[in-house]
Amino acid sequence: MTSQKIIDNAIAVLNEDFYAPLDIIAGQAGVNRRTLHRHFKDRAALIDACWTDMMQTWHRAMLAAYHGSTDPVVQLEQMLYAGIDCGVKYAFLNTLQTKYLNEKAGAVENEAYEQAKNNWFSLVPELQRQKLISDSLSVAWIRMLFVNMINTTIQALRSGDVAPNDIKKFAWYSFSRSIGLL
């Protein structure tokens, strides 16, 4: 329980200040630094735990979105929203280098991750077969649009220039139109 409490508080603190010292994270979690180090050897171990927590949260959210409907358009929309929610919660991880994230992604891939990814990848060809989205775009291209729409949404939300109540609607509208979905 204490490990998860430290992880949750680390996520909150690091989203505000990625370079915050471990003392601040420990204090926010209501523990001392010694207790933090009993659970996490160092900052890298804590960030690894945050990364693992994000991947597990993302897996659950994507699977729930996929299984929440049998309509592939609704599934894709709900998966975008789940990606946005996870991206906002774990925004500090975007500040890490791509190499680090790719190493971590490879290390924590598991059956649930593969299932969530396969579900997403099956939606696009299905929508293309149904002539609901353009078949002139590759699945890889659409996936890049999807990921970058999440990143754009996070940036817009953090900038304060877009009303939080409109952000998901704008993201879905932009993404769906970019792939030819009307």
XYZ file of C-alpha atoms in Angstrom:
182
model
C 0.000 0.000 0.000
C 2.815 2.418 0.859
C 4.548 1.767 -2.490
C 1.405 2.683 -4.403
C 0.903 5.764 -2.231
C 4.448 6.877 -3.027
C 3.920 6.192 -6.747
C 0.634 8.134 -6.810
C 2.213 11.099 -5.063
C 5.325 10.935 -7.243
C 3.099 11.167 -10.323
C 1.358 14.245 -8.933
C 4.611 15.948 -7.900
C 6.554 15.080 -11.057
C 3.723 16.341 -13.260
C 4.256 19.733 -11.659
C 8.049 19.616 -11.446
C 9.892 16.756 -13.108
C 13.076 17.657 -11.238
C 11.482 17.784 -7.795
C 13.740 16.176 -5.173
C 12.791 12.887 -3.562
C 12.289 14.718 -0.255
C 9.339 16.577 -1.774
C 7.841 13.360 -3.135
C 8.280 11.609 0.223
C 6.709 14.548 2.064
C 3.753 14.632 -0.319
C 3.264 10.902 0.256
C 3.379 11.414 4.034
C 6.520 9.327 4.494
C 10.134 10.159 5.215
C 12.927 9.686 2.722
C 14.134 6.520 4.448
C 10.724 4.920 3.941
C 10.721 5.998 0.300
C 14.113 4.323 -0.158
C 12.862 1.118 1.467
C 10.418 0.861 -1.429
C 12.498 2.414 -4.218
C 16.284 2.216 -4.379
C 16.626 5.554 -6.146
C 14.891 8.088 -8.403
C 15.274 5.820 -11.441
C 13.535 2.953 -9.632
C 10.679 5.270 -8.643
C 10.288 6.521 -12.214
C 10.361 2.915 -13.447
C 7.527 2.155 -11.010
C 5.588 5.182 -12.306
C 6.128 3.945 -15.866
C 4.863 0.462 -14.944
C 1.863 2.010 -13.182
C 1.095 4.038 -16.316
C 1.309 0.986 -18.576
C -0.999 -1.013 -16.305
C -3.485 1.870 -16.137
C -3.313 2.305 -19.916
C -3.889 -1.428 -20.491
C -6.967 -1.478 -18.272
C -8.380 1.720 -19.779
C -7.855 0.586 -23.380
C -9.376 -2.826 -22.759
C -12.367 -1.273 -20.982
C -12.857 1.168 -23.870
C -12.613 -1.622 -26.424
C -15.011 -3.905 -24.573
C -17.418 -1.037 -23.807
C -19.057 -1.278 -27.236
C -19.286 -3.494 -30.288
C -19.350 -0.480 -32.627
C -15.778 0.048 -33.903
C -16.276 3.823 -34.246
C -17.387 4.089 -30.618
C -14.531 1.804 -29.562
C -11.986 3.989 -31.355
C -13.455 7.160 -29.833
C -13.464 5.677 -26.333
C -9.893 4.448 -26.783
C -8.840 7.985 -27.755
C -10.478 9.337 -24.600
C -8.794 6.632 -22.491
C -5.454 7.550 -24.048
C -6.038 11.221 -23.266
C -6.951 10.467 -19.645
C -3.830 8.341 -19.179
C -1.681 10.900 -20.981
C -2.888 13.705 -18.753
C -2.341 11.704 -15.569
C 1.189 10.676 -16.575
C 2.221 13.793 -18.534
C 5.634 14.010 -16.851
C 6.692 10.809 -18.574
C 6.565 12.701 -21.875
C 9.558 14.702 -20.685
C 11.694 11.590 -20.643
C 13.797 10.720 -23.626
C 12.233 8.515 -26.293
C 15.034 5.979 -25.882
C 14.242 5.534 -22.191
C 10.540 5.107 -22.875
C 11.143 2.615 -25.669
C 13.363 0.553 -23.379
C 10.694 0.607 -20.684
C 7.907 -0.189 -23.144
C 9.786 -3.268 -24.284
C 10.439 -4.344 -20.719
C 6.826 -4.189 -19.601
C 5.091 -5.534 -22.696
C 2.915 -8.393 -21.647
C -0.199 -10.233 -22.701
C -2.573 -7.438 -21.606
C -0.552 -4.814 -23.486
C -0.439 -6.962 -26.598
C -4.180 -7.584 -26.381
C -4.948 -3.857 -26.032
C -2.626 -3.010 -28.935
C -4.095 -5.769 -31.116
C -7.619 -4.582 -30.335
C -6.716 -1.068 -31.448
C -4.974 -2.308 -34.598
C -7.979 -4.471 -35.509
C -10.354 -1.496 -35.410
C -8.706 0.471 -38.204
C -8.762 -2.254 -40.887
C -12.344 -3.062 -39.869
C -13.366 0.576 -40.314
C -11.515 0.634 -43.641
C -13.359 -2.534 -44.805
C -16.633 -0.872 -43.839
C -15.551 2.181 -45.905
C -15.976 4.381 -42.804
C -12.402 5.646 -42.906
C -10.017 6.202 -45.766
C -8.155 3.138 -46.952
C -5.523 5.399 -48.511
C -3.999 5.850 -45.031
C -1.937 3.037 -43.532
C -2.673 1.659 -40.090
C 0.762 2.858 -38.955
C -0.024 6.408 -40.127
C -3.385 6.397 -38.344
C -1.722 5.111 -35.172
C 0.761 8.011 -35.326
C -2.125 10.458 -35.735
C -3.845 8.833 -32.747
C -0.775 9.079 -30.496
C -0.009 12.628 -31.567
C -3.624 13.705 -31.087
C -3.260 12.562 -27.475
C -0.021 14.543 -27.127
C -1.592 17.626 -28.716
C -4.587 17.348 -26.404
C -2.338 17.154 -23.343
C -0.383 20.222 -24.488
C -3.585 22.175 -25.162
C -4.992 21.239 -21.774
C -1.800 22.188 -19.945
C -1.565 25.512 -21.804
C -4.955 26.559 -20.477
C -5.918 27.898 -23.904
C -8.679 25.332 -24.445
C -11.591 24.774 -22.082
C -11.192 21.399 -20.340
C -14.849 20.570 -21.021
C -14.226 20.872 -24.785
C -10.875 19.153 -25.041
C -12.009 15.574 -25.734
C -14.674 16.731 -28.163
C -12.076 18.752 -30.078
C -9.632 15.834 -30.057
C -12.194 13.376 -31.407
C -13.421 15.809 -34.036
C -9.860 16.500 -35.225
C -8.761 12.873 -35.178
C -11.886 11.457 -36.786
C -11.757 14.032 -39.594
C -8.036 13.462 -40.142
C -8.718 9.793 -40.947
C -11.726 10.554 -43.120
C -14.381 9.510 -40.619
C -17.505 11.628 -40.879
